[in-house]
Structure formats: C-alpha cells, structure tokens
Amino acid sequence: ELVRIILAPDDIEALQCNPHPVAFSGSEASLPGEIRPFVDFVHQILNGYSFIFPLDQIPLWRCGGFQQRVLAREHGIPPGKVSTYARLAQACGTPKAVRAVGSALSHNPFPLLIPCHRTIRTDGGLGGYQGGLDMKRWLLANEGVSPGPNGKISLDDICFDV
C-alpha cells in the first residue's frame, strides 16, 4: 500500500513542464495496481486539474486519533478555498489546539491526497508546508487561490463549512 508521496521542491519546474510526470524514476510501468489511482491523482494535480480523492481510500488508521480528526476536516476543504489553523482546531472540538493542528498537518503522511496546503494563518499568511512555501503557493495558485500584493491570502477565500 502507498504510505507517502514525496516530491522534491527542486523538481517542481521539471514536473510542471513534463506532460507525463513520473512518480518514481523508471518505475511507473511496473507499478502495482493498487498504487495506480494515487499516481493518476498526482498526475492530474500536476497537470492543473483538481478533484477530491476519496477519504475512505486513504489509510487514516496509520495516524493517531487527533491527527485523524484534523486530516478528515482538512480533507473537507474544497479546491479553491482555504481554512485557518484556528478554524480547523475549532472544527475538531479543540479551539485552543492551534499549534497541535499545525503539527498534525506538518506530519500529514498523505499530502495532496489530504490537501494540507489549503490551511493558512488567521492573518492570511501562508504558514508552513512540508513541501516548502513555493510548493504551497503553486498548489494554491493551481486551484485559483493566490496571495495578494501583501503576500497574504484574501480572507474571502476562507471555507466556513469545515
């Protein structure tokens, strides 16, 4: 089973330019069938498409209870929208656990499948991202969410249904 997909930030431009990116150099043709949906999903994201990967196909059981709640809520943020660490903490029933939410997202073993790039700081700042801020900016821009001239995301893009 697929546990983690890691894309090196140095390879972002090469992946964007390649119409048929390879998940792991030289191995795509020999991928087991159960990995194919994940690879196809990553291909679609890198080619500018976005859709929601089914949560029931992601092995959340690998995570602790709190992280499972955070990731499940994070998964509910639709493409083209963002939420904040504070709003996510509140949605998980732990309004004071803002830093713990950030930590749970920073250890997300399923980036892209559970789009932790869609969570930002309350002031509209990007916050962090395990793939680097350039990758976070690219993923958000790919979904139509871009920082303004001040470098912050408009709070008009906030998803209130999380």
mmCIF file of C-alpha atoms in Angstrom:
data_model
loop_
_atom_site.group_PDB
_atom_site.id
_atom_site.type_symbol
_atom_site.label_atom_id
_atom_site.label_comp_id
_atom_site.label_asym_id
_atom_site.label_seq_id
_atom_site.Cartn_x
_atom_site.Cartn_y
_atom_site.Cartn_z
ATOM 1 C CA GLU A 1 0.000 0.000 0.000
ATOM 2 C CA LEU A 2 1.091 3.557 -0.658
ATOM 3 C CA VAL A 3 2.212 5.274 2.524
ATOM 4 C CA ARG A 4 3.748 8.542 1.360
ATOM 5 C CA ILE A 5 4.419 10.508 -1.812
ATOM 6 C CA ILE A 6 7.365 12.888 -1.663
ATOM 7 C CA LEU A 7 8.035 15.419 -4.394
ATOM 8 C CA ALA A 8 11.337 17.228 -4.103
ATOM 9 C CA PRO A 9 10.842 21.036 -4.303
ATOM 10 C CA ASP A 10 13.794 21.225 -6.725
ATOM 11 C CA ASP A 11 11.855 19.098 -9.201
ATOM 12 C CA ILE A 12 8.672 21.219 -9.281
ATOM 13 C CA GLU A 13 9.583 23.005 -12.524
ATOM 14 C CA ALA A 14 10.553 19.750 -14.249
ATOM 15 C CA LEU A 15 7.293 18.144 -13.138
ATOM 16 C CA GLN A 16 5.266 21.128 -14.357
ATOM 17 C CA CYS A 17 6.943 21.021 -17.792
ATOM 18 C CA ASN A 18 6.575 17.263 -18.260
ATOM 19 C CA PRO A 19 3.108 16.330 -19.602
ATOM 20 C CA HIS A 20 3.595 12.797 -18.245
ATOM 21 C CA PRO A 21 5.425 13.151 -14.924
ATOM 22 C CA VAL A 22 6.871 10.006 -13.404
ATOM 23 C CA ALA A 23 6.223 9.300 -9.732
ATOM 24 C CA PHE A 24 9.470 7.412 -9.255
ATOM 25 C CA SER A 25 12.083 7.489 -11.992
ATOM 26 C CA GLY A 26 11.894 4.412 -14.206
ATOM 27 C CA SER A 27 9.246 2.638 -12.175
ATOM 28 C CA GLU A 28 5.872 3.831 -13.401
ATOM 29 C CA ALA A 29 5.385 0.986 -15.877
ATOM 30 C CA SER A 30 5.821 -1.588 -13.126
ATOM 31 C CA LEU A 31 3.535 -0.017 -10.514
ATOM 32 C CA PRO A 32 1.234 -2.403 -8.642
ATOM 33 C CA GLY A 33 -2.451 -1.885 -9.462
ATOM 34 C CA GLU A 34 -3.334 -0.547 -6.015
ATOM 35 C CA ILE A 35 -0.903 2.369 -6.456
ATOM 36 C CA ARG A 36 -2.191 3.409 -9.895
ATOM 37 C CA PRO A 37 -5.117 5.572 -8.560
ATOM 38 C CA PHE A 38 -2.664 7.540 -6.396
ATOM 39 C CA VAL A 39 -0.245 8.126 -9.288
ATOM 40 C CA ASP A 40 -3.085 9.132 -11.609
ATOM 41 C CA PHE A 41 -4.341 11.559 -8.955
ATOM 42 C CA VAL A 42 -0.891 13.186 -8.608
ATOM 43 C CA HIS A 43 -0.613 13.436 -12.421
ATOM 44 C CA GLN A 44 -3.942 15.243 -12.573
ATOM 45 C CA ILE A 45 -2.906 17.726 -9.873
ATOM 46 C CA LEU A 46 0.406 18.460 -11.590
ATOM 47 C CA ASN A 47 -1.426 18.985 -14.878
ATOM 48 C CA GLY A 48 -3.732 21.607 -13.377
ATOM 49 C CA TYR A 49 -6.783 19.516 -12.545
ATOM 50 C CA SER A 50 -8.151 19.191 -9.064
ATOM 51 C CA PHE A 51 -10.664 16.852 -7.583
ATOM 52 C CA ILE A 52 -11.206 15.320 -4.184
ATOM 53 C CA PHE A 53 -9.541 11.969 -3.550
ATOM 54 C CA PRO A 54 -11.975 9.680 -1.651
ATOM 55 C CA LEU A 55 -11.224 9.820 2.066
ATOM 56 C CA ASP A 56 -12.224 6.185 2.544
ATOM 57 C CA GLN A 57 -9.324 5.126 0.278
ATOM 58 C CA ILE A 58 -6.720 6.817 2.496
ATOM 59 C CA PRO A 59 -5.376 4.668 5.376
ATOM 60 C CA LEU A 60 -6.011 7.207 8.155
ATOM 61 C CA TRP A 61 -5.748 4.382 10.677
ATOM 62 C CA ARG A 62 -1.966 4.914 10.448
ATOM 63 C CA CYS A 63 -2.420 8.214 12.331
ATOM 64 C CA GLY A 64 -3.344 8.934 15.934
ATOM 65 C CA GLY A 65 -6.895 9.930 16.859
ATOM 66 C CA PHE A 66 -6.319 13.697 16.962
ATOM 67 C CA GLN A 67 -4.426 13.692 13.664
ATOM 68 C CA GLN A 68 -7.200 11.601 12.080
ATOM 69 C CA ARG A 69 -9.776 14.244 13.108
ATOM 70 C CA VAL A 70 -7.590 17.072 11.784
ATOM 71 C CA LEU A 71 -6.891 15.322 8.482
ATOM 72 C CA ALA A 72 -10.549 14.375 7.976
ATOM 73 C CA ARG A 73 -11.587 18.018 8.494
ATOM 74 C CA GLU A 74 -8.751 19.217 6.255
ATOM 75 C CA HIS A 75 -9.938 16.832 3.555
ATOM 76 C CA GLY A 76 -13.292 18.670 3.612
ATOM 77 C CA ILE A 77 -11.814 21.971 2.396
ATOM 78 C CA PRO A 78 -12.775 22.157 -1.286
ATOM 79 C CA PRO A 79 -10.346 23.109 -4.064
ATOM 80 C CA GLY A 80 -10.153 26.878 -4.452
ATOM 81 C CA LYS A 81 -10.837 27.519 -0.765
ATOM 82 C CA VAL A 82 -8.699 27.721 2.360
ATOM 83 C CA SER A 83 -9.226 27.484 6.089
ATOM 84 C CA THR A 84 -7.138 28.604 9.032
ATOM 85 C CA TYR A 85 -5.318 26.638 11.688
ATOM 86 C CA ALA A 86 -7.595 28.227 14.314
ATOM 87 C CA ARG A 87 -10.800 27.389 12.425
ATOM 88 C CA LEU A 88 -9.591 23.820 11.958
ATOM 89 C CA ALA A 89 -8.806 23.495 15.669
ATOM 90 C CA GLN A 90 -12.294 24.732 16.491
ATOM 91 C CA ALA A 91 -13.873 22.323 13.985
ATOM 92 C CA CYS A 92 -12.028 19.462 15.698
ATOM 93 C CA GLY A 93 -13.543 20.456 19.038
ATOM 94 C CA THR A 94 -10.228 21.738 20.415
ATOM 95 C CA PRO A 95 -10.243 25.525 19.869
ATOM 96 C CA LYS A 96 -7.055 26.081 21.870
ATOM 97 C CA ALA A 97 -5.071 23.425 19.996
ATOM 98 C CA VAL A 98 -3.996 25.667 17.101
ATOM 99 C CA ARG A 99 -0.334 24.637 17.333
ATOM 100 C CA ALA A 100 -1.286 20.970 17.623
ATOM 101 C CA VAL A 101 -3.333 21.309 14.420
ATOM 102 C CA GLY A 102 -0.292 22.821 12.705
ATOM 103 C CA SER A 103 1.832 19.945 13.953
ATOM 104 C CA ALA A 104 -0.717 17.350 12.791
ATOM 105 C CA LEU A 105 -0.713 18.924 9.323
ATOM 106 C CA SER A 106 3.070 19.205 9.206
ATOM 107 C CA HIS A 107 3.233 15.443 9.760
ATOM 108 C CA ASN A 108 0.496 14.661 7.213
ATOM 109 C CA PRO A 109 1.622 11.387 5.606
ATOM 110 C CA PHE A 110 -0.802 11.946 2.700
ATOM 111 C CA PRO A 111 -0.022 15.383 1.194
ATOM 112 C CA LEU A 112 -2.022 16.137 -1.957
ATOM 113 C CA LEU A 113 -4.472 13.337 -1.084
ATOM 114 C CA ILE A 114 -5.353 15.297 2.044
ATOM 115 C CA PRO A 115 -4.596 18.842 0.883
ATOM 116 C CA CYS A 116 -2.887 20.437 3.878
ATOM 117 C CA HIS A 117 -1.724 23.271 1.611
ATOM 118 C CA ARG A 118 -5.269 24.668 1.990
ATOM 119 C CA THR A 119 -4.736 25.779 5.594
ATOM 120 C CA ILE A 120 -3.278 29.198 6.306
ATOM 121 C CA ARG A 121 -2.706 31.521 9.251
ATOM 122 C CA THR A 122 -5.570 33.591 10.631
ATOM 123 C CA ASP A 123 -3.969 36.773 9.274
ATOM 124 C CA GLY A 124 -3.913 35.353 5.730
ATOM 125 C CA GLY A 125 -0.215 34.423 5.852
ATOM 126 C CA LEU A 126 0.725 31.111 4.291
ATOM 127 C CA GLY A 127 2.022 29.486 7.461
ATOM 128 C CA GLY A 128 4.155 26.428 6.781
ATOM 129 C CA TYR A 129 4.165 23.474 4.427
ATOM 130 C CA GLN A 130 6.276 20.330 4.468
ATOM 131 C CA GLY A 131 6.892 20.648 0.715
ATOM 132 C CA GLY A 132 8.121 24.239 1.125
ATOM 133 C CA LEU A 133 6.311 27.538 0.647
ATOM 134 C CA ASP A 134 6.997 27.652 -3.109
ATOM 135 C CA MET A 135 5.140 24.356 -3.478
ATOM 136 C CA LYS A 136 2.301 25.626 -1.240
ATOM 137 C CA ARG A 137 1.987 28.802 -3.347
ATOM 138 C CA TRP A 138 1.987 26.749 -6.559
ATOM 139 C CA LEU A 139 -0.656 24.307 -5.300
ATOM 140 C CA LEU A 140 -2.894 27.139 -4.107
ATOM 141 C CA ALA A 141 -2.437 29.121 -7.332
ATOM 142 C CA ASN A 142 -3.213 25.950 -9.294
ATOM 143 C CA GLU A 143 -6.584 25.968 -7.502
ATOM 144 C CA GLY A 144 -7.164 29.685 -8.128
ATOM 145 C CA VAL A 145 -6.051 30.978 -4.715
ATOM 146 C CA SER A 146 -3.152 33.437 -4.845
ATOM 147 C CA PRO A 147 -1.662 35.788 -2.300
ATOM 148 C CA GLY A 148 -2.363 39.472 -2.858
ATOM 149 C CA PRO A 149 0.288 42.193 -3.160
ATOM 150 C CA ASN A 150 0.837 41.992 0.602
ATOM 151 C CA GLY A 151 1.754 38.287 0.300
ATOM 152 C CA LYS A 152 -1.383 37.169 2.124
ATOM 153 C CA ILE A 153 -4.391 35.154 1.051
ATOM 154 C CA SER A 154 -7.675 37.055 0.968
ATOM 155 C CA LEU A 155 -9.962 36.008 3.769
ATOM 156 C CA ASP A 156 -12.740 35.958 1.131
ATOM 157 C CA ASP A 157 -11.287 32.553 0.141
ATOM 158 C CA ILE A 158 -11.998 31.093 3.609
ATOM 159 C CA CYS A 159 -14.135 27.962 3.709
ATOM 160 C CA PHE A 160 -16.604 28.262 6.594
ATOM 161 C CA ASP A 161 -18.025 24.761 6.308
ATOM 162 C CA VAL A 162 -15.041 22.945 7.800
#
